[in-house]
Amino acid sequence: MARLHHPNIVEVYDYGEVGDAGGTRPYVVMELVEGRSLAELLSAGALPWQVAVLVCAQVAAALTAAHEQGVVHRDVTPPNVMVTAAGVKLLDFGICAVTGEADLGDGDEIVGTPAYLAPERLEHGLVNPATDVYALGLLLYRALAGHAPWTAASPLEAVRAHREVDPAPLPGIDGLPAEITDLCLRCLAREPDDRPNAAQAALVLAQAAGVPVAPAAATAAKLVTPSAVPAVLPVGRAFASAVASAGAAVSDQTRVLDKPGAWQRRIAVAVVAALLIGGMAA
């Protein structure tokens, strides 16, 4: 994590362990980021599409940089996206993993937030950047529509929806470019190979948001490599003003599935087993 340096990723300065009478404890020294979480902004409903697209463009740029280094976040959710006056920061790489490793936690658990888990993560496969792109699609959908593509009352229902239920179409949004609607649905494809990579998503989002991109990326058509996409740099006062307007009426009401908590971050194998057994019995 300390090797990731990008304007849209929180900076990690140091990490290690300290020992005392109570044992050994890990520590992380990170950049101080002041702003509001995307979860807080979304508690008031959908964002103006221009703000939603710009925020997600910066998340996609952060993911592009991470994936280029072989790092998969595995918990791209609204609480882990901080919106500041200078731009967006992707936070909390606490359960990140290296591409190609077994996609499990320390106790052979599936880790992550049920509402943002890609369906293939239930298969106990290998860590794959496509799972972050799926979560990006959910972020984009939520920011545009003001709600998730599915309704789920429990973690188990959320996991089942990703595997078995097609996402509801985005509602009509005046002025939203068709390529953003298309991108959102492609990011939510059940099959990882049917999704764009983070660099491709960053390019489409940045262009729709009016953020300049490198000429090499703009001419790359369908084949966009991570190194072709620059950082979606902080955009100054215009961004700060748009975000302030979008969040002016933030309420205290948030959806249960978006509240961070231990049950969201770690799904016991027993829960997943129940889902799989239920699917086989159906």
XYZ file of N, CA and C in Angstrom:
846
model
N 0.820 -1.202 0.000
C 0.000 0.000 0.000
C 0.862 1.264 0.000
N 1.982 1.229 0.734
C 2.836 2.412 0.816
C 3.445 2.767 -0.530
N 3.431 1.838 -1.499
C 4.027 2.130 -2.800
C 3.041 2.824 -3.731
N 1.775 2.957 -3.320
C 0.774 3.602 -4.161
C 0.814 5.103 -3.930
N 1.173 5.843 -4.967
C 1.211 7.301 -4.883
C 0.357 7.854 -6.015
N -0.738 8.484 -5.660
C -1.684 8.967 -6.663
C -2.545 10.050 -6.025
N -2.889 11.109 -6.766
C -3.678 12.198 -6.178
C -5.031 11.761 -5.635
N -5.564 10.654 -6.132
C -6.888 10.204 -5.699
C -6.837 9.026 -4.730
N -5.656 8.720 -4.197
C -5.497 7.666 -3.193
C -4.897 8.284 -1.939
N -5.482 7.977 -0.783
C -4.938 8.501 0.467
C -3.490 8.033 0.611
N -2.634 8.949 1.006
C -1.202 8.652 1.111
C -0.893 7.910 2.413
N -0.133 6.834 2.306
C 0.339 6.100 3.483
C 1.818 6.415 3.662
N 2.168 6.984 4.808
C 3.545 7.396 5.051
C 4.378 6.310 5.729
N 3.738 5.529 6.570
C 4.497 4.514 7.300
C 3.523 3.484 7.866
N 4.032 2.301 8.131
C 3.232 1.272 8.793
C 4.178 0.301 9.488
N 3.646 -0.445 10.430
C 4.473 -1.394 11.160
C 3.724 -1.946 12.351
N 4.462 -2.368 13.349
C 3.877 -2.923 14.561
C 4.581 -2.338 15.776
N 3.831 -2.159 16.840
C 4.402 -1.709 18.107
C 4.034 -2.725 19.177
N 4.948 -2.939 20.097
C 4.701 -3.893 21.170
C 4.631 -3.217 22.517
N 3.752 -3.714 23.369
C 3.668 -3.254 24.749
C 3.243 -4.435 25.610
N 2.864 -4.150 26.844
C 2.488 -5.226 27.759
C 1.279 -6.005 27.254
N 0.471 -5.355 26.439
C -0.734 -6.014 25.936
C -0.512 -6.831 24.683
N 0.719 -6.808 24.160
C 1.007 -7.569 22.954
C 1.452 -6.676 21.818
N 1.348 -7.186 20.624
C 1.777 -6.452 19.430
C 0.566 -5.920 18.685
N 0.651 -4.658 18.278
C -0.449 -4.038 17.551
C 0.073 -3.365 16.284
N -0.653 -3.501 15.186
C -0.230 -2.831 13.950
C -0.584 -1.347 13.984
N 0.155 -0.557 13.225
C -0.185 0.857 13.094
C 0.023 1.290 11.646
N -0.687 2.334 11.266
C -0.553 2.927 9.942
C -0.548 4.438 10.109
N 0.397 5.115 9.479
C 0.454 6.574 9.481
C 0.015 7.044 8.100
N -1.120 7.744 8.062
C -1.704 8.143 6.784
C -1.881 9.652 6.692
N -2.075 10.094 5.483
C -2.401 11.482 5.187
C -3.704 11.868 5.884
N -3.746 13.068 6.451
C -4.977 13.599 7.021
C -5.827 14.169 5.890
N -7.039 13.641 5.743
C -7.938 14.076 4.674
C -9.189 14.674 5.297
N -9.496 15.905 4.949
C -10.688 16.569 5.470
C -11.726 16.669 4.359
N -12.922 16.237 4.660
C -13.990 16.292 3.668
C -15.199 15.542 4.168
N -15.999 15.065 3.228
C -17.206 14.319 3.569
C -17.182 13.013 2.794
N -17.627 11.966 3.427
C -17.656 10.689 2.726
C -18.770 10.701 1.687
N -18.588 9.893 0.660
C -19.632 9.768 -0.352
C -20.906 9.208 0.273
N -20.780 8.363 1.288
C -21.960 7.837 1.982
C -22.772 8.972 2.594
N -22.089 9.950 3.169
C -22.788 11.089 3.766
C -23.511 11.900 2.698
N -22.837 12.161 1.596
C -23.472 12.920 0.522
C -24.674 12.181 -0.056
N -24.553 10.853 -0.191
C -25.631 10.076 -0.803
C -26.797 9.849 0.137
N -26.632 10.143 1.417
C -27.746 9.971 2.343
C -28.896 10.921 2.018
N -28.607 11.977 1.262
C -29.644 12.913 0.840
C -30.246 12.531 -0.504
N -29.745 11.472 -1.130
C -30.269 11.042 -2.422
C -29.233 11.165 -3.521
N -29.713 11.130 -4.750
C -28.828 11.161 -5.912
C -28.068 12.481 -5.993
N -26.884 12.414 -6.585
C -26.108 13.615 -6.874
C -26.466 14.128 -8.263
N -26.257 15.405 -8.540
C -26.343 15.857 -9.934
C -25.425 14.989 -10.784
N -25.887 14.611 -11.973
C -25.124 13.609 -12.717
C -23.698 14.067 -12.999
N -23.520 15.382 -13.214
C -22.171 15.864 -13.497
C -21.229 15.621 -12.311
N -21.739 15.812 -11.089
C -20.928 15.572 -9.894
C -20.686 14.080 -9.708
N -21.737 13.275 -9.901
C -21.606 11.819 -9.763
C -20.540 11.271 -10.704
N -20.565 11.741 -11.936
C -19.615 11.252 -12.938
C -18.194 11.704 -12.600
N -18.045 12.933 -12.144
C -16.712 13.434 -11.805
C -16.136 12.701 -10.592
N -16.967 12.457 -9.597
C -16.507 11.704 -8.426
C -16.066 10.301 -8.837
N -16.896 9.636 -9.630
C -16.568 8.260 -10.029
C -15.387 8.213 -10.989
N -15.188 9.273 -11.769
C -14.004 9.335 -12.630
C -12.740 9.306 -11.787
N -12.760 10.012 -10.670
C -11.580 10.055 -9.810
C -11.383 8.739 -9.056
N -12.492 8.085 -8.679
C -12.377 6.751 -8.078
C -11.778 5.780 -9.095
N -12.262 5.857 -10.337
C -11.739 4.970 -11.387
C -10.261 5.234 -11.645
N -9.844 6.501 -11.588
C -8.427 6.822 -11.769
C -7.592 6.223 -10.640
N -8.116 6.285 -9.412
C -7.416 5.680 -8.275
C -7.290 4.172 -8.456
N -8.373 3.533 -8.894
C -8.343 2.085 -9.109
C -7.380 1.717 -10.233
N -7.330 2.543 -11.264
C -6.394 2.293 -12.357
C -4.962 2.244 -11.837
N -4.613 3.221 -10.996
C -3.258 3.262 -10.434
C -2.990 2.051 -9.547
N -3.965 1.678 -8.734
C -3.787 0.524 -7.849
C -3.644 -0.762 -8.647
N -4.509 -0.933 -9.643
C -4.477 -2.163 -10.436
C -3.180 -2.281 -11.229
N -2.649 -1.148 -11.652
C -1.387 -1.170 -12.388
C -0.250 -1.702 -11.512
N -0.391 -1.517 -10.192
C 0.606 -2.025 -9.241
C 0.238 -3.415 -8.719
N -0.817 -4.006 -9.278
C -1.226 -5.337 -8.848
C -2.020 -5.366 -7.565
N -2.555 -4.225 -7.142
C -3.302 -4.128 -5.887
C -4.795 -4.002 -6.179
N -5.597 -4.852 -5.553
C -7.056 -4.809 -5.677
C -7.625 -4.369 -4.329
N -8.472 -3.350 -4.334
C -8.971 -2.746 -3.097
C -9.885 -3.691 -2.325
N -10.873 -4.263 -2.982
C -11.833 -5.240 -2.455
C -12.903 -4.650 -1.538
N -12.928 -3.332 -1.351
C -13.994 -2.737 -0.534
C -14.294 -1.318 -1.003
N -14.546 -1.169 -2.300
C -14.866 0.136 -2.883
C -16.328 0.430 -2.571
N -16.560 1.262 -1.572
C -17.900 1.565 -1.077
C -18.003 3.056 -0.768
N -19.209 3.601 -0.637
C -19.345 5.033 -0.330
C -18.602 5.495 0.921
N -18.589 4.733 2.029
C -17.830 5.213 3.190
C -16.327 5.304 2.942
N -15.830 4.597 1.942
C -14.397 4.593 1.660
C -14.001 5.568 0.556
N -14.919 6.424 0.178
C -14.629 7.482 -0.795
C -14.828 8.818 -0.092
N -13.760 9.579 0.045
C -13.824 10.879 0.702
C -13.828 11.978 -0.353
N -14.824 12.850 -0.261
C -14.943 13.965 -1.198
C -14.460 15.219 -0.492
N -13.393 15.800 -1.001
C -12.795 16.991 -0.400
C -12.950 18.172 -1.345
N -12.590 19.341 -0.858
C -12.673 20.531 -1.699
C -11.727 20.453 -2.883
N -10.672 19.654 -2.767
C -9.679 19.548 -3.837
C -9.918 18.369 -4.759
N -10.786 17.454 -4.389
C -11.017 16.275 -5.207
C -11.367 15.078 -4.353
N -11.288 13.901 -4.949
C -11.712 12.660 -4.300
C -10.496 11.866 -3.835
N -10.637 11.214 -2.681
C -9.613 10.305 -2.166
C -10.257 8.944 -1.903
N -9.632 7.891 -2.405
C -10.049 6.532 -2.091
C -9.319 6.101 -0.823
N -10.088 5.684 0.185
C -9.540 5.364 1.496
C -9.531 3.858 1.758
N -8.986 3.500 2.900
C -9.108 2.188 3.531
C -8.763 1.016 2.620
N -7.482 0.826 2.420
C -6.992 -0.353 1.705
C -6.717 -1.499 2.686
N -7.436 -1.508 3.803
C -7.167 -2.462 4.870
C -7.373 -3.914 4.503
N -8.229 -4.196 3.514
C -8.414 -5.593 3.092
C -7.995 -5.775 1.634
N -7.148 -4.877 1.146
C -6.675 -5.019 -0.234
C -5.844 -6.292 -0.369
N -5.681 -6.744 -1.588
C -4.915 -7.965 -1.843
C -4.223 -7.845 -3.191
N -3.291 -8.726 -3.422
C -2.518 -8.729 -4.663
C -3.224 -9.588 -5.701
N -3.280 -9.094 -6.916
C -3.894 -9.832 -8.018
C -3.308 -11.240 -8.113
N -4.198 -12.225 -8.206
C -3.766 -13.605 -8.348
C -3.697 -14.391 -7.061
N -3.772 -13.704 -5.907
C -3.812 -14.420 -4.635
C -5.191 -15.051 -4.426
N -5.299 -15.961 -3.456
C -6.604 -16.506 -3.082
C -7.464 -15.380 -2.522
N -8.700 -15.278 -2.988
C -9.577 -14.168 -2.615
C -10.308 -14.477 -1.310
N -9.553 -14.578 -0.223
C -10.109 -14.884 1.090
C -9.414 -14.030 2.137
N -10.033 -13.938 3.317
C -9.418 -13.236 4.424
C -8.516 -14.157 5.221
N -8.062 -13.663 6.371
C -7.128 -14.431 7.196
C -7.729 -15.740 7.697
N -9.044 -15.759 7.924
C -9.688 -16.959 8.441
C -10.455 -17.713 7.385
N -9.976 -17.662 6.143
C -10.658 -18.315 5.021
C -12.084 -17.802 4.863
N -12.280 -16.527 5.150
C -13.567 -15.883 4.960
C -13.533 -15.035 3.699
N -14.710 -14.778 3.148
C -14.829 -13.788 2.089
C -14.942 -12.434 2.768
N -14.078 -11.499 2.400
C -14.073 -10.191 3.043
C -14.643 -9.147 2.091
N -15.282 -8.141 2.677
C -15.866 -7.094 1.867
C -17.231 -6.700 2.393
N -17.906 -5.836 1.674
C -19.234 -5.357 2.039
C -20.263 -6.049 1.162
N -21.225 -6.779 1.727
C -22.169 -7.560 0.921
C -22.839 -6.773 -0.196
N -23.212 -5.529 0.072
C -23.922 -4.738 -0.931
C -23.056 -4.391 -2.134
N -21.723 -4.591 -2.032
C -20.815 -4.212 -3.115
C -19.924 -5.371 -3.565
N -20.326 -6.598 -3.262
C -19.534 -7.770 -3.642
C -19.854 -8.220 -5.060
N -18.839 -8.372 -5.873
C -19.030 -8.945 -7.211
C -19.420 -10.415 -7.074
N -20.292 -10.908 -7.956
C -20.781 -12.289 -7.815
C -19.683 -13.337 -7.828
N -18.608 -13.124 -8.587
C -17.563 -14.151 -8.671
C -16.765 -14.283 -7.376
N -16.883 -13.314 -6.494
C -16.137 -13.404 -5.242
C -16.666 -14.513 -4.340
N -17.856 -15.013 -4.627
C -18.413 -16.118 -3.849
C -17.827 -17.462 -4.247
N -17.063 -17.479 -5.322
C -16.557 -18.744 -5.852
C -15.207 -19.145 -5.269
N -14.691 -18.357 -4.319
C -13.397 -18.665 -3.689
C -12.292 -18.760 -4.745
N -12.327 -17.854 -5.706
C -11.328 -17.860 -6.761
C -10.119 -17.023 -6.387
N -9.539 -16.371 -7.401
C -8.351 -15.557 -7.200
C -8.713 -14.079 -7.229
N -7.904 -13.278 -6.573
C -8.114 -11.834 -6.542
C -8.045 -11.285 -7.959
N -9.042 -10.502 -8.338
C -9.183 -10.029 -9.714
C -9.588 -8.558 -9.706
N -8.888 -7.689 -10.442
C -9.262 -6.274 -10.493
C -10.697 -6.036 -10.947
N -11.268 -6.968 -11.701
C -12.641 -6.800 -12.198
C -13.644 -6.667 -11.064
N -13.313 -7.190 -9.886
C -14.243 -7.064 -8.766
C -14.356 -5.614 -8.301
N -13.262 -4.860 -8.378
C -13.309 -3.435 -8.047
C -14.134 -2.665 -9.068
N -14.055 -3.068 -10.328
C -14.830 -2.397 -11.378
C -16.321 -2.618 -11.147
N -16.686 -3.809 -10.707
C -18.084 -4.088 -10.372
C -18.559 -3.138 -9.266
N -17.752 -2.979 -8.229
C -18.099 -2.066 -7.143
C -18.173 -0.623 -7.636
N -17.294 -0.251 -8.559
C -17.351 1.080 -9.165
C -18.686 1.285 -9.868
N -19.153 0.256 -10.592
C -20.451 0.347 -11.246
C -21.572 0.573 -10.255
N -21.486 -0.078 -9.102
C -22.493 0.120 -8.063
C -22.424 1.529 -7.487
N -21.208 2.043 -7.285
C -21.054 3.427 -6.827
C -21.696 4.394 -7.806
N -21.411 4.195 -9.087
C -21.935 5.084 -10.114
C -23.457 5.016 -10.149
N -23.998 3.810 -10.106
C -25.452 3.635 -10.122
C -26.081 4.350 -8.926
N -25.531 4.104 -7.758
C -26.072 4.697 -6.536
C -26.006 6.219 -6.577
N -24.894 6.767 -7.076
C -24.741 8.219 -7.137
C -25.714 8.846 -8.126
N -26.003 8.132 -9.214
C -26.913 8.656 -10.237
C -28.377 8.484 -9.860
N -28.718 7.320 -9.304
C -30.125 6.992 -9.041
C -30.564 7.344 -7.625
N -29.619 7.426 -6.701
C -29.975 7.684 -5.319
C -30.305 6.434 -4.536
N -30.201 5.288 -5.177
C -30.470 4.010 -4.509
C -29.705 2.916 -5.232
N -29.656 1.746 -4.628
C -28.955 0.607 -5.224
C -29.801 -0.017 -6.334
N -29.193 -0.838 -7.195
C -29.961 -1.491 -8.267
C -30.913 -2.561 -7.750
N -30.736 -2.965 -6.491
C -31.580 -3.993 -5.892
C -31.993 -3.545 -4.502
N -33.056 -4.169 -3.981
C -33.461 -3.966 -2.595
C -33.109 -5.214 -1.808
N -32.398 -5.046 -0.713
C -31.982 -6.187 0.102
C -32.095 -5.811 1.571
N -32.719 -6.679 2.344
C -32.938 -6.410 3.763
C -31.890 -7.052 4.657
N -30.999 -7.847 4.080
C -29.993 -8.544 4.879
C -28.757 -8.774 4.028
N -27.615 -9.067 4.655
C -26.415 -9.387 3.878
C -26.624 -10.558 2.932
N -27.360 -11.571 3.373
C -27.596 -12.739 2.535
C -28.396 -12.370 1.294
N -29.420 -11.521 1.469
C -30.217 -11.079 0.325
C -29.370 -10.250 -0.633
N -28.483 -9.434 -0.087
C -27.615 -8.615 -0.938
C -26.718 -9.492 -1.796
N -26.120 -10.508 -1.176
C -25.237 -11.411 -1.913
C -26.015 -12.174 -2.975
N -27.204 -12.644 -2.624
C -28.018 -13.393 -3.577
C -28.405 -12.520 -4.777
N -28.721 -11.248 -4.515
C -29.126 -10.353 -5.600
C -28.026 -10.208 -6.639
N -26.782 -10.094 -6.201
C -25.677 -9.944 -7.146
C -25.558 -11.148 -8.076
N -25.885 -12.305 -7.583
C -25.738 -13.533 -8.373
C -26.943 -13.815 -9.251
N -28.145 -13.406 -8.805
C -29.356 -13.928 -9.422
C -30.295 -12.883 -10.015
N -30.118 -11.620 -9.669
C -31.084 -10.596 -10.076
C -30.405 -9.575 -10.978
N -31.001 -9.308 -12.132
C -30.467 -8.272 -13.016
C -30.681 -6.901 -12.381
N -29.719 -5.990 -12.514
C -29.911 -4.648 -11.952
C -31.055 -3.922 -12.644
N -31.804 -3.162 -11.879
C -32.885 -2.367 -12.463
C -32.291 -1.303 -13.378
N -32.981 -0.961 -14.471
C -32.462 0.101 -15.348
C -32.323 1.415 -14.586
N -31.344 2.196 -14.959
C -31.223 3.526 -14.370
C -32.455 4.357 -14.717
N -32.935 5.180 -13.805
C -34.055 6.066 -14.145
C -33.617 7.106 -15.169
N -34.568 7.677 -15.860
C -34.236 8.730 -16.813
C -33.637 9.937 -16.107
N -32.504 10.395 -16.585
C -31.811 11.535 -15.982
C -31.515 12.533 -17.094
N -32.097 13.711 -17.004
C -31.930 14.721 -18.047
C -30.455 15.044 -18.267
N -30.026 14.942 -19.513
C -28.677 15.330 -19.880
C -27.621 14.268 -19.686
N -27.952 13.153 -19.043
C -26.941 12.117 -18.807
C -26.526 11.483 -20.126
N -25.238 11.514 -20.461
C -24.791 10.914 -21.724
C -25.089 9.419 -21.768
N -25.491 8.952 -22.940
C -25.830 7.537 -23.097
C -24.642 6.641 -22.780
N -23.430 7.124 -23.039
C -22.263 6.282 -22.789
C -22.052 6.030 -21.291
N -22.566 6.918 -20.438
C -22.459 6.697 -18.997
C -23.445 5.620 -18.551
N -24.656 5.669 -19.082
C -25.626 4.606 -18.789
C -25.082 3.260 -19.231
N -24.509 3.227 -20.430
C -23.947 1.985 -20.956
C -22.778 1.508 -20.096
N -21.904 2.426 -19.708
C -20.752 2.067 -18.882
C -21.200 1.474 -17.551
N -22.182 2.096 -16.932
C -22.661 1.629 -15.635
C -23.124 0.179 -15.720
N -23.906 -0.141 -16.744
C -24.419 -1.502 -16.891
C -23.310 -2.484 -17.256
N -22.324 -2.033 -18.035
C -21.205 -2.930 -18.367
C -20.352 -3.226 -17.140
N -20.189 -2.244 -16.274
C -19.446 -2.490 -15.034
C -20.162 -3.508 -14.151
N -21.491 -3.577 -14.269
C -22.288 -4.483 -13.447
C -22.525 -5.835 -14.105
N -21.836 -6.108 -15.195
C -21.987 -7.410 -15.854
C -21.615 -8.528 -14.886
N -22.367 -9.629 -14.932
C -22.086 -10.744 -14.019
C -20.737 -11.393 -14.309
N -20.383 -11.471 -15.587
C -19.123 -12.103 -15.962
C -17.988 -11.077 -15.922
N -16.920 -11.344 -15.190
C -15.816 -10.381 -15.098
C -15.250 -9.968 -16.453
N -15.179 -10.897 -17.394
C -14.602 -10.592 -18.706
C -15.478 -9.650 -19.524
N -16.734 -9.483 -19.128
C -17.641 -8.595 -19.851
C -17.570 -7.160 -19.341
N -16.805 -6.929 -18.300
C -16.680 -5.582 -17.743
C -15.490 -4.854 -18.365
N -15.557 -3.528 -18.436
C -14.362 -2.773 -18.837
C -13.333 -2.846 -17.716
N -12.082 -2.532 -18.025
C -11.130 -2.397 -16.929
C -11.235 -0.990 -16.343
N -10.550 -0.753 -15.241
C -10.666 0.533 -14.558
C -10.191 1.681 -15.436
N -9.177 1.439 -16.248
C -8.658 2.484 -17.132
C -9.694 2.885 -18.177
N -10.373 1.907 -18.751
C -11.415 2.206 -19.732
C -12.551 2.984 -19.084
N -12.942 2.579 -17.876
C -14.005 3.288 -17.168
C -13.582 4.716 -16.845
N -12.334 4.890 -16.408
C -11.829 6.225 -16.088
C -11.873 7.137 -17.302
N -11.532 6.595 -18.453
C -11.522 7.391 -19.678
C -12.922 7.868 -20.039
N -13.894 6.955 -20.027
C -15.272 7.317 -20.379
C -15.824 8.342 -19.390
N -15.599 8.114 -18.114
C -16.109 9.020 -17.088
C -15.450 10.391 -17.172
N -14.135 10.409 -17.363
C -13.418 11.681 -17.443
C -13.871 12.500 -18.645
N -14.067 11.831 -19.771
C -14.529 12.544 -20.963
C -15.920 13.121 -20.748
N -16.815 12.348 -20.123
C -18.174 12.833 -19.875
C -18.182 13.979 -18.871
N -17.210 13.959 -17.950
C -17.124 15.009 -16.940
C -16.408 16.250 -17.458
N -15.838 16.152 -18.650
C -15.119 17.282 -19.210
C -13.728 17.450 -18.660
N -13.166 16.376 -18.099
C -11.801 16.418 -17.570
C -10.838 16.042 -18.684
N -9.821 16.856 -18.951
C -8.869 16.513 -20.015
C -8.181 15.188 -19.751
N -7.976 14.418 -20.821
C -7.241 13.160 -20.712
C -6.085 13.193 -21.695
N -5.128 12.309 -21.471
C -3.961 12.258 -22.346
C -4.376 11.895 -23.760
N -3.780 12.522 -24.791
C -4.126 12.187 -26.176
C -4.006 10.703 -26.470
N -3.000 10.038 -25.898
C -2.828 8.605 -26.148
C -4.037 7.826 -25.685
N -4.623 8.244 -24.569
C -5.803 7.549 -24.061
C -7.013 7.856 -24.934
N -7.127 9.098 -25.388
C -8.295 9.493 -26.159
C -8.372 8.772 -27.492
N -7.251 8.332 -28.030
C -7.251 7.667 -29.334
C -7.175 6.155 -29.214
N -7.258 5.652 -27.981
C -7.059 4.219 -27.779
C -8.307 3.388 -28.005
N -9.431 4.035 -28.333
C -10.688 3.345 -28.625
C -11.012 2.312 -27.557
N -11.150 1.039 -27.955
C -11.580 0.018 -27.006
C -10.439 -0.505 -26.141
N -9.226 -0.390 -26.621
C -8.096 -0.985 -25.910
C -7.354 0.104 -25.148
N -7.688 0.262 -23.875
C -7.057 1.292 -23.069
C -6.255 0.620 -21.969
N -4.987 0.919 -21.888
C -4.142 0.342 -20.844
C -4.068 1.302 -19.670
N -3.849 0.808 -18.451
C -3.786 1.688 -17.287
C -2.793 2.830 -17.436
N -1.638 2.567 -18.005
C -0.617 3.608 -18.108
C -1.023 4.733 -19.051
N -2.074 4.508 -19.859
C -2.526 5.544 -20.787
C -3.447 6.552 -20.123
N -3.892 6.267 -18.900
C -4.845 7.145 -18.228
C -4.141 7.911 -17.120
N -4.134 9.238 -17.182
C -3.486 10.030 -16.147
C -4.366 10.117 -14.911
N -3.841 10.722 -13.860
C -4.672 11.007 -12.693
C -5.768 11.980 -13.098
N -6.963 11.769 -12.554
C -8.007 12.778 -12.703
C -7.740 13.775 -11.588
N -7.076 14.843 -11.937
C -6.506 15.728 -10.936
C -7.574 16.536 -10.214
N -7.266 17.019 -9.001
C -8.196 17.886 -8.302
C -8.612 19.054 -9.187
N -9.865 19.480 -9.033
C -10.405 20.461 -9.968
C -10.790 21.777 -9.306
N -10.327 21.995 -8.097
C -10.412 23.305 -7.482
C -11.791 23.776 -7.088
N -12.011 25.094 -7.209
C -13.207 25.716 -6.656
C -14.497 25.237 -7.305
N -14.464 24.968 -8.610
C -15.686 24.521 -9.286
C -16.170 23.204 -8.692
N -15.235 22.313 -8.435
C -15.596 21.023 -7.840
C -16.111 21.226 -6.421
N -15.426 22.046 -5.652
C -15.839 22.296 -4.275
C -17.246 22.871 -4.225
N -17.549 23.806 -5.132
C -18.868 24.423 -5.170
C -19.951 23.420 -5.523
N -19.671 22.568 -6.517
C -20.659 21.571 -6.936
C -20.933 20.576 -5.826
N -19.885 20.143 -5.144
C -20.055 19.178 -4.056
C -20.806 19.813 -2.894
N -20.478 21.065 -2.589
C -21.170 21.744 -1.499
C -22.661 21.858 -1.785
N -23.006 22.175 -3.032
C -24.414 22.276 -3.413
C -25.103 20.928 -3.322
N -24.412 19.883 -3.771
C -25.003 18.542 -3.762
C -25.243 18.053 -2.351
N -24.391 18.453 -1.424
C -24.507 17.943 -0.065
C -25.164 18.901 0.906
N -25.739 19.991 0.412
C -26.290 21.009 1.294
C -27.432 20.492 2.148
N -28.196 19.528 1.607
C -29.370 19.033 2.325
C -29.148 17.647 2.901
N -27.902 17.308 3.213
C -27.621 15.965 3.729
C -28.407 15.725 5.017
N -29.111 14.599 5.071
C -29.899 14.254 6.250
C -29.161 13.223 7.087
N -29.773 12.840 8.198
C -29.167 11.836 9.073
C -29.550 10.426 8.679
N -30.410 10.287 7.664
C -30.915 8.971 7.303
C -30.007 8.322 6.276
N -29.493 7.138 6.589
C -28.692 6.377 5.643
C -29.222 4.969 5.574
N -29.038 4.328 4.431
C -29.484 2.952 4.280
C -28.620 2.020 5.111
N -29.248 0.996 5.651
C -28.529 0.065 6.512
C -27.337 -0.539 5.795
N -27.490 -0.864 4.513
C -26.423 -1.543 3.796
C -25.217 -0.652 3.550
N -25.360 0.659 3.762
C -24.233 1.547 3.533
C -23.529 1.945 4.823
N -24.020 1.482 5.970
C -23.350 1.816 7.215
C -22.178 0.874 7.443
N -20.977 1.413 7.684
C -19.838 0.530 7.887
C -19.979 -0.234 9.188
N -19.518 -1.458 9.191
C -19.585 -2.266 10.398
C -18.930 -3.603 10.159
N -18.690 -4.312 11.239
C -17.987 -5.584 11.108
C -18.751 -6.567 10.261
N -20.093 -6.553 10.373
C -20.861 -7.533 9.596
C -20.745 -7.268 8.114
N -20.493 -6.024 7.738
C -20.336 -5.712 6.324
C -18.968 -6.135 5.810
N -17.954 -6.035 6.640
C -16.592 -6.225 6.176
C -16.185 -7.685 6.091
N -16.827 -8.537 6.888
C -16.416 -9.935 6.903
C -17.655 -10.814 6.870
N -17.808 -11.617 5.813
C -18.943 -12.525 5.695
C -18.455 -13.912 6.046
N -19.028 -14.517 7.036
C -18.608 -15.853 7.446
C -18.870 -16.839 6.333
N -18.000 -17.847 6.239
C -18.163 -18.878 5.220
C -19.516 -19.551 5.357
N -20.027 -19.638 6.577
C -21.317 -20.291 6.791
C -22.436 -19.580 6.048
N -22.389 -18.255 5.988
C -23.431 -17.507 5.288
C -23.364 -17.785 3.798
N -22.152 -17.751 3.255
C -21.985 -18.020 1.834
C -22.365 -19.455 1.517
N -21.996 -20.377 2.401
C -22.353 -21.776 2.192
C -23.858 -21.945 2.148
N -24.562 -21.222 3.012
C -26.020 -21.311 3.019
C -26.595 -20.851 1.692
N -26.002 -19.782 1.140
C -26.462 -19.287 -0.154
C -26.206 -20.307 -1.248
N -25.007 -20.867 -1.260
C -24.657 -21.823 -2.304
C -25.500 -23.088 -2.207
N -25.718 -23.573 -0.984
C -26.533 -24.768 -0.801
C -27.962 -24.502 -1.239
N -28.464 -23.299 -0.885
C -29.814 -22.945 -1.295
C -29.952 -22.885 -2.791
N -28.890 -22.368 -3.465
C -28.928 -22.287 -4.925
C -28.923 -23.646 -5.568
N -28.155 -24.585 -5.003
C -28.095 -25.924 -5.575
C -29.389 -26.689 -5.347
N -30.075 -26.357 -4.229
C -31.304 -27.071 -3.923
C -32.476 -26.559 -4.733
N -32.353 -25.327 -5.255
C -33.469 -24.721 -5.990
C -33.690 -25.431 -7.318
